[in-house]
Amino acid sequence: MIEYALLFALGFLTAALLGLLLAPVIQRRIVYFAEKRLISTMPISPQEVRAQKDAARAEHAAEAARLSHKIQRERDRATAEMLKTAEAEQKLAQARARHDALEADVAELTARVEHLTQVIVAAEAELERLRPPADDLSDEQTPPPPDGNDTGTERADASFDAAKADAPAPATMPEAVGSDVPDAAMADRFTDLKERLGVFAPLRPLPFAAAKQTVAVAASTVIARADSEPGPDSAAATIIAPPSTDEIDAFINRLLEAANPEQDEALRAQLADLAARMVAATALEEGPSSPLPALLDAVDSDPPEGRLSLAGCARRLLAKDAEA
């Protein structure tokens, strides 16, 4: 048993001796490999150290430039978004202003429509209220038409003389006949003429009936005078005949029934023709001593394009009569 212990101790000592012999060799190899790795990974010379510094600086500069470019791009994007937001806010403000203006206009138009509706309703109610009394007054107070006897003729002569007395004086007649009246004055005169002829007949039937009767009686008087007093110009009078009562009644009815402004030109032309025929017939009836031809020749009218003044119409009729 001692022998086994001695053999075990001998083997252990032998192994320890071999380990002590091989340890320096292994240690040198470890140091060699460690130094080689350190030399390969770490700069040893000053040039290598500077190169490492320059590489680090370049890498840092590149990263900084990349970050700066990215920040600038983000700033530009933010600025563009701000501009778009400001433009959208401006458009929104303009749209709100237009919306407010349209709402104000709608409110104003609604108020005007309501006001006009109330006015129309009130006017229709007033018209319906006044229509029966006006019809009664028209039936009761309208004078009968002339029957052709001496009393009717005398009344017609008086009406015709009164109409001639109300006409403008010869000194001012050229200006009244041939002047180019402005649109506003023409509108006022046309409104006054419609009122005189009784365009509001349901409200005031008596003035309309009286005006219509006066015009009809005056026209019939002129026709009766032209027929009852033949003279050297009787043949010409048959060519230029004054407007008859039927023509005047038809014109008055057409004037009352006119509701379209496009008919004003035709009504104006018909009225000018009736007046010119009346003036020409009066001039022919009075004979050479009549001052009307001289007054018509003295008129220097300049009517609008496409129209003929009253003086021009009368002169044309007298010229046709002279040629005949």
Short mmCIF file of C-alpha atoms in Angstrom, two decimals:
data_model
loop_
_atom_site.label_atom_id
_atom_site.label_comp_id
_atom_site.label_asym_id
_atom_site.label_seq_id
_atom_site.Cartn_x
_atom_site.Cartn_y
_atom_site.Cartn_z
CA MET A 1 0.00 0.00 0.00
CA ILE A 2 2.96 2.29 0.66
CA GLU A 3 4.11 1.38 -2.80
CA TYR A 4 0.90 2.78 -4.34
CA ALA A 5 1.22 6.00 -2.42
CA LEU A 6 4.82 6.46 -3.50
CA LEU A 7 3.85 5.86 -7.14
CA PHE A 8 1.03 8.40 -6.90
CA ALA A 9 3.30 11.01 -5.37
CA LEU A 10 5.94 10.34 -8.00
CA GLY A 11 3.42 10.87 -10.79
CA PHE A 12 2.15 14.07 -9.21
CA LEU A 13 5.64 15.48 -8.82
CA THR A 14 6.49 14.50 -12.37
CA ALA A 15 3.44 16.30 -13.71
CA ALA A 16 4.25 19.38 -11.65
CA LEU A 17 7.79 19.41 -13.01
CA LEU A 18 6.56 19.16 -16.57
CA GLY A 19 4.08 21.96 -15.96
CA LEU A 20 6.79 24.23 -14.57
CA LEU A 21 8.93 23.49 -17.60
CA LEU A 22 6.14 24.26 -20.11
CA ALA A 23 4.68 27.34 -18.33
CA PRO A 24 7.27 29.93 -19.58
CA VAL A 25 6.79 28.81 -23.16
CA ILE A 26 3.01 29.13 -22.94
CA GLN A 27 3.30 32.49 -21.18
CA ARG A 28 5.53 33.87 -23.94
CA ARG A 29 3.09 32.75 -26.61
CA ILE A 30 0.21 34.43 -24.80
CA VAL A 31 2.14 37.68 -24.47
CA TYR A 32 3.10 37.54 -28.15
CA PHE A 33 -0.45 37.11 -29.34
CA ALA A 34 -1.73 39.80 -26.95
CA GLU A 35 0.85 42.34 -28.13
CA LYS A 36 0.10 41.52 -31.76
CA ARG A 37 -3.64 42.09 -31.22
CA LEU A 38 -3.02 45.37 -29.43
CA ILE A 39 -0.71 46.58 -32.17
CA SER A 40 -3.29 45.74 -34.83
CA THR A 41 -6.16 47.54 -33.02
CA MET A 42 -4.48 50.59 -31.46
CA PRO A 43 -2.36 53.30 -33.14
CA ILE A 44 1.06 53.22 -31.96
CA SER A 45 2.74 56.01 -34.02
CA PRO A 46 1.79 59.75 -33.87
CA GLN A 47 0.72 59.62 -37.52
CA GLU A 48 -1.72 56.86 -36.77
CA VAL A 49 -3.05 58.81 -33.79
CA ARG A 50 -3.62 61.92 -35.96
CA ALA A 51 -5.21 59.78 -38.64
CA GLN A 52 -7.58 58.34 -36.07
CA LYS A 53 -8.43 61.85 -34.87
CA ASP A 54 -9.07 63.10 -38.41
CA ALA A 55 -11.27 60.10 -39.12
CA ALA A 56 -13.29 60.75 -35.97
CA ARG A 57 -13.62 64.44 -36.83
CA ALA A 58 -14.73 63.66 -40.41
CA GLU A 59 -17.30 61.19 -39.18
CA HIS A 60 -18.62 63.71 -36.68
CA ALA A 61 -18.75 66.47 -39.31
CA ALA A 62 -20.64 64.22 -41.73
CA GLU A 63 -23.15 63.31 -39.06
CA ALA A 64 -23.55 66.98 -38.10
CA ALA A 65 -24.09 67.98 -41.77
CA ARG A 66 -26.65 65.23 -42.21
CA LEU A 67 -28.51 66.34 -39.10
CA SER A 68 -28.34 70.01 -40.18
CA HIS A 69 -29.75 69.18 -43.62
CA LYS A 70 -32.53 67.16 -42.04
CA ILE A 71 -33.34 70.02 -39.65
CA GLN A 72 -33.42 72.55 -42.54
CA ARG A 73 -35.74 70.30 -44.52
CA GLU A 74 -38.06 70.00 -41.54
CA ARG A 75 -37.99 73.78 -41.07
CA ASP A 76 -38.89 74.36 -44.74
CA ARG A 77 -41.73 71.89 -44.43
CA ALA A 78 -42.99 73.62 -41.30
CA THR A 79 -42.79 77.03 -43.04
CA ALA A 80 -44.77 75.72 -46.04
CA GLU A 81 -47.38 74.29 -43.71
CA MET A 82 -47.62 77.63 -41.91
CA LEU A 83 -48.09 79.46 -45.23
CA LYS A 84 -50.78 77.00 -46.30
CA THR A 85 -52.48 77.42 -42.96
CA ALA A 86 -52.37 81.24 -43.23
CA GLU A 87 -53.76 81.12 -46.80
CA ALA A 88 -56.51 78.75 -45.73
CA GLU A 89 -57.38 81.03 -42.80
CA GLN A 90 -57.48 84.05 -45.16
CA LYS A 91 -59.77 82.21 -47.59
CA LEU A 92 -61.93 81.12 -44.69
CA ALA A 93 -62.18 84.73 -43.49
CA GLN A 94 -63.12 85.90 -47.00
CA ALA A 95 -65.70 83.13 -47.29
CA ARG A 96 -67.15 84.12 -43.94
CA ALA A 97 -67.28 87.78 -45.02
CA ARG A 98 -69.05 86.82 -48.27
CA HIS A 99 -71.39 84.59 -46.33
CA ASP A 100 -72.20 87.43 -43.93
CA ALA A 101 -72.72 89.84 -46.86
CA LEU A 102 -74.99 87.34 -48.62
CA GLU A 103 -76.94 86.78 -45.43
CA ALA A 104 -77.34 90.56 -45.06
CA ASP A 105 -78.48 90.84 -48.69
CA VAL A 106 -80.90 87.96 -48.25
CA ALA A 107 -82.27 89.54 -45.09
CA GLU A 108 -82.64 92.91 -46.85
CA LEU A 109 -84.30 91.36 -49.90
CA THR A 110 -86.59 89.33 -47.66
CA ALA A 111 -87.58 92.47 -45.79
CA ARG A 112 -88.18 94.31 -49.07
CA VAL A 113 -90.25 91.43 -50.44
CA GLU A 114 -92.31 91.33 -47.27
CA HIS A 115 -92.78 95.10 -47.38
CA LEU A 116 -93.75 95.05 -51.07
CA THR A 117 -96.08 92.14 -50.42
CA GLN A 118 -97.78 94.11 -47.67
CA VAL A 119 -98.01 97.15 -49.93
CA ILE A 120 -99.47 95.09 -52.78
CA VAL A 121 -101.97 93.42 -50.47
CA ALA A 122 -102.99 96.80 -49.04
CA ALA A 123 -103.27 98.30 -52.54
CA GLU A 124 -105.37 95.38 -53.77
CA ALA A 125 -107.61 95.67 -50.74
CA GLU A 126 -107.97 99.42 -51.27
CA LEU A 127 -108.64 98.86 -54.98
CA GLU A 128 -111.31 96.28 -54.25
CA ARG A 129 -112.84 98.60 -51.68
CA LEU A 130 -112.95 101.57 -54.06
CA ARG A 131 -113.96 99.69 -57.22
CA PRO A 132 -117.75 99.41 -56.54
CA PRO A 133 -118.20 103.11 -55.58
CA ALA A 134 -116.06 104.11 -58.56
CA ASP A 135 -118.16 102.00 -60.94
CA ASP A 136 -121.32 103.52 -59.49
CA LEU A 137 -119.95 107.05 -59.92
CA SER A 138 -118.85 106.24 -63.48
CA ASP A 139 -122.33 104.98 -64.36
CA GLU A 140 -124.07 107.92 -62.69
CA GLN A 141 -121.84 110.85 -63.72
CA THR A 142 -120.61 109.90 -67.23
CA PRO A 143 -122.30 112.34 -69.65
CA PRO A 144 -124.11 110.86 -72.66
CA PRO A 145 -122.37 110.98 -76.06
CA PRO A 146 -123.16 113.91 -78.37
CA ASP A 147 -126.33 113.35 -80.41
CA GLY A 148 -125.41 115.68 -83.25
CA ASN A 149 -127.99 118.43 -82.52
CA ASP A 150 -127.25 122.12 -82.10
CA THR A 151 -126.71 121.87 -78.33
CA GLY A 152 -124.15 119.06 -78.74
CA THR A 153 -122.38 121.00 -81.47
CA GLU A 154 -122.18 124.11 -79.33
CA ARG A 155 -120.82 122.09 -76.41
CA ALA A 156 -118.27 120.46 -78.72
CA ASP A 157 -117.24 123.89 -80.03
CA ALA A 158 -116.80 125.13 -76.47
CA SER A 159 -114.68 122.07 -75.57
CA PHE A 160 -112.57 122.51 -78.70
CA ASP A 161 -112.04 126.22 -77.98
CA ALA A 162 -111.07 125.40 -74.40
CA ALA A 163 -108.57 122.82 -75.65
CA LYS A 164 -107.10 125.39 -78.04
CA ALA A 165 -106.90 127.94 -75.22
CA ASP A 166 -104.97 125.44 -73.08
CA ALA A 167 -102.52 124.74 -75.93
CA PRO A 168 -99.10 126.49 -75.90
CA ALA A 169 -98.81 129.95 -77.45
CA PRO A 170 -97.45 130.24 -80.98
CA ALA A 171 -94.24 131.82 -79.66
CA THR A 172 -93.45 128.72 -77.62
CA MET A 173 -95.02 126.11 -79.88
CA PRO A 174 -91.92 125.35 -81.99
CA GLU A 175 -89.94 124.51 -78.91
CA ALA A 176 -92.79 122.37 -77.56
CA VAL A 177 -93.25 120.56 -80.87
CA GLY A 178 -89.73 119.94 -82.01
CA SER A 179 -87.59 119.78 -78.90
CA ASP A 180 -85.89 116.53 -78.00
CA VAL A 181 -87.34 115.89 -74.55
CA PRO A 182 -85.11 113.94 -72.12
CA ASP A 183 -86.18 110.53 -70.98
CA ALA A 184 -87.04 111.69 -67.46
CA ALA A 185 -89.22 114.54 -68.70
CA MET A 186 -90.81 112.24 -71.29
CA ALA A 187 -91.58 109.71 -68.55
CA ASP A 188 -93.15 112.44 -66.39
CA ARG A 189 -95.21 113.75 -69.30
CA PHE A 190 -96.26 110.23 -70.27
CA THR A 191 -97.34 109.54 -66.67
CA ASP A 192 -99.24 112.81 -66.59
CA LEU A 193 -100.88 111.94 -69.92
CA LYS A 194 -101.94 108.54 -68.61
CA GLU A 195 -103.40 110.17 -65.51
CA ARG A 196 -105.27 112.71 -67.64
CA LEU A 197 -106.62 110.02 -69.92
CA GLY A 198 -107.86 108.10 -66.89
CA VAL A 199 -105.42 105.21 -66.57
CA PHE A 200 -106.57 104.97 -62.97
CA ALA A 201 -110.19 104.87 -64.07
CA PRO A 202 -111.37 102.45 -61.31
CA LEU A 203 -110.23 105.01 -58.73
CA ARG A 204 -111.20 108.20 -60.59
CA PRO A 205 -113.66 107.38 -63.38
CA LEU A 206 -115.15 110.84 -63.78
CA PRO A 207 -111.96 112.66 -64.98
CA PHE A 208 -111.27 109.83 -67.44
CA ALA A 209 -114.80 109.94 -68.83
CA ALA A 210 -114.66 113.72 -69.10
CA ALA A 211 -111.27 113.63 -70.85
CA LYS A 212 -112.41 110.92 -73.24
CA GLN A 213 -115.65 112.80 -73.96
CA THR A 214 -113.73 116.05 -74.54
CA VAL A 215 -111.32 114.42 -76.99
CA ALA A 216 -114.12 112.66 -78.83
CA VAL A 217 -116.26 115.81 -79.04
CA ALA A 218 -113.29 117.89 -80.22
CA ALA A 219 -112.47 115.36 -82.93
CA SER A 220 -116.08 115.15 -84.09
CA THR A 221 -116.25 118.97 -84.13
CA VAL A 222 -113.20 119.20 -86.38
CA ILE A 223 -114.65 116.58 -88.71
CA ALA A 224 -118.01 118.35 -88.77
CA ARG A 225 -116.34 121.67 -89.55
CA ALA A 226 -114.30 120.12 -92.31
CA ASP A 227 -117.45 118.58 -93.84
CA SER A 228 -119.71 121.61 -93.36
CA GLU A 229 -117.30 124.25 -94.69
CA PRO A 230 -116.04 123.15 -98.10
CA GLY A 231 -113.62 125.47 -99.73
CA PRO A 232 -110.70 125.51 -102.08
CA ASP A 233 -108.83 123.06 -99.85
CA SER A 234 -111.69 120.56 -99.53
CA ALA A 235 -110.05 118.10 -101.89
CA ALA A 236 -106.86 118.23 -99.85
CA ALA A 237 -108.84 117.81 -96.64
CA THR A 238 -110.15 114.52 -97.95
CA ILE A 239 -106.55 113.38 -98.33
CA ILE A 240 -105.44 114.60 -94.87
CA ALA A 241 -108.39 113.81 -92.66
CA PRO A 242 -108.27 114.47 -88.92
CA PRO A 243 -108.46 111.44 -86.66
CA SER A 244 -111.97 110.20 -86.15
CA THR A 245 -113.66 109.53 -82.84
CA ASP A 246 -113.35 105.78 -83.36
CA GLU A 247 -109.61 106.08 -83.90
CA ILE A 248 -109.21 108.19 -80.76
CA ASP A 249 -111.32 105.75 -78.73
CA ALA A 250 -109.31 102.82 -80.06
CA PHE A 251 -106.04 104.56 -79.17
CA ILE A 252 -107.27 105.40 -75.66
CA ASN A 253 -108.35 101.80 -75.08
CA ARG A 254 -105.04 100.52 -76.40
CA LEU A 255 -103.18 102.95 -74.14
CA LEU A 256 -105.15 101.77 -71.12
CA GLU A 257 -104.63 98.09 -71.93
CA ALA A 258 -100.89 98.45 -72.59
CA ALA A 259 -98.98 96.53 -69.92
CA ASN A 260 -95.75 95.73 -71.77
CA PRO A 261 -93.07 98.48 -71.94
CA GLU A 262 -92.16 97.22 -75.43
CA GLN A 263 -95.44 98.66 -76.73
CA ASP A 264 -94.46 102.22 -75.75
CA GLU A 265 -92.74 102.86 -79.10
CA ALA A 266 -95.81 101.80 -81.10
CA LEU A 267 -98.10 103.87 -78.86
CA ARG A 268 -95.78 106.86 -79.19
CA ALA A 269 -95.79 106.51 -83.01
CA GLN A 270 -99.59 106.23 -83.14
CA LEU A 271 -99.98 109.26 -80.86
CA ALA A 272 -97.57 111.26 -83.04
CA ASP A 273 -99.52 110.24 -86.18
CA LEU A 274 -102.85 111.31 -84.66
CA ALA A 275 -101.43 114.63 -83.48
CA ALA A 276 -99.73 115.29 -86.83
CA ARG A 277 -102.95 114.58 -88.72
CA MET A 278 -104.84 116.93 -86.39
CA VAL A 279 -102.24 119.70 -86.88
CA ALA A 280 -102.18 119.22 -90.67
CA ALA A 281 -105.98 119.17 -90.90
CA THR A 282 -106.18 122.33 -88.78
CA ALA A 283 -103.60 124.07 -91.00
CA LEU A 284 -105.51 123.11 -94.15
CA GLU A 285 -108.81 124.18 -92.61
CA GLU A 286 -107.45 127.62 -91.68
CA GLY A 287 -106.14 128.09 -95.21
CA PRO A 288 -103.26 130.33 -96.33
CA SER A 289 -103.70 132.60 -93.31
CA SER A 290 -102.84 129.78 -90.91
CA PRO A 291 -99.63 130.40 -88.89
CA LEU A 292 -99.05 126.67 -88.41
CA PRO A 293 -96.93 126.03 -91.58
CA ALA A 294 -94.57 128.87 -90.65
CA LEU A 295 -94.29 127.56 -87.10
CA LEU A 296 -93.61 124.04 -88.34
CA ASP A 297 -90.94 125.28 -90.75
CA ALA A 298 -89.30 127.29 -87.94
CA VAL A 299 -88.91 124.18 -85.79
CA ASP A 300 -85.38 122.77 -85.89
CA SER A 301 -86.12 119.35 -84.40
CA ASP A 302 -83.47 116.71 -83.88
CA PRO A 303 -85.39 113.59 -82.76
CA PRO A 304 -83.65 110.36 -81.73
CA GLU A 305 -82.54 107.95 -84.42
CA GLY A 306 -85.43 106.00 -85.92
CA ARG A 307 -88.09 108.51 -84.77
CA LEU A 308 -89.84 111.47 -86.39
CA SER A 309 -90.90 114.51 -84.41
CA LEU A 310 -94.44 115.89 -84.43
CA ALA A 311 -93.35 118.84 -86.55
CA GLY A 312 -91.66 116.48 -89.03
CA CYS A 313 -94.79 114.34 -89.34
CA ALA A 314 -96.97 117.41 -89.90
CA ARG A 315 -94.57 118.86 -92.50
CA ARG A 316 -94.51 115.53 -94.34
CA LEU A 317 -98.31 115.39 -94.50
CA LEU A 318 -98.47 119.00 -95.73
CA ALA A 319 -95.82 118.23 -98.35
CA LYS A 320 -97.81 115.24 -99.62
CA ASP A 321 -100.88 117.48 -99.78
CA ALA A 322 -98.94 120.10 -101.76
CA GLU A 323 -97.76 117.44 -104.24
CA ALA A 324 -101.32 116.15 -104.60
#
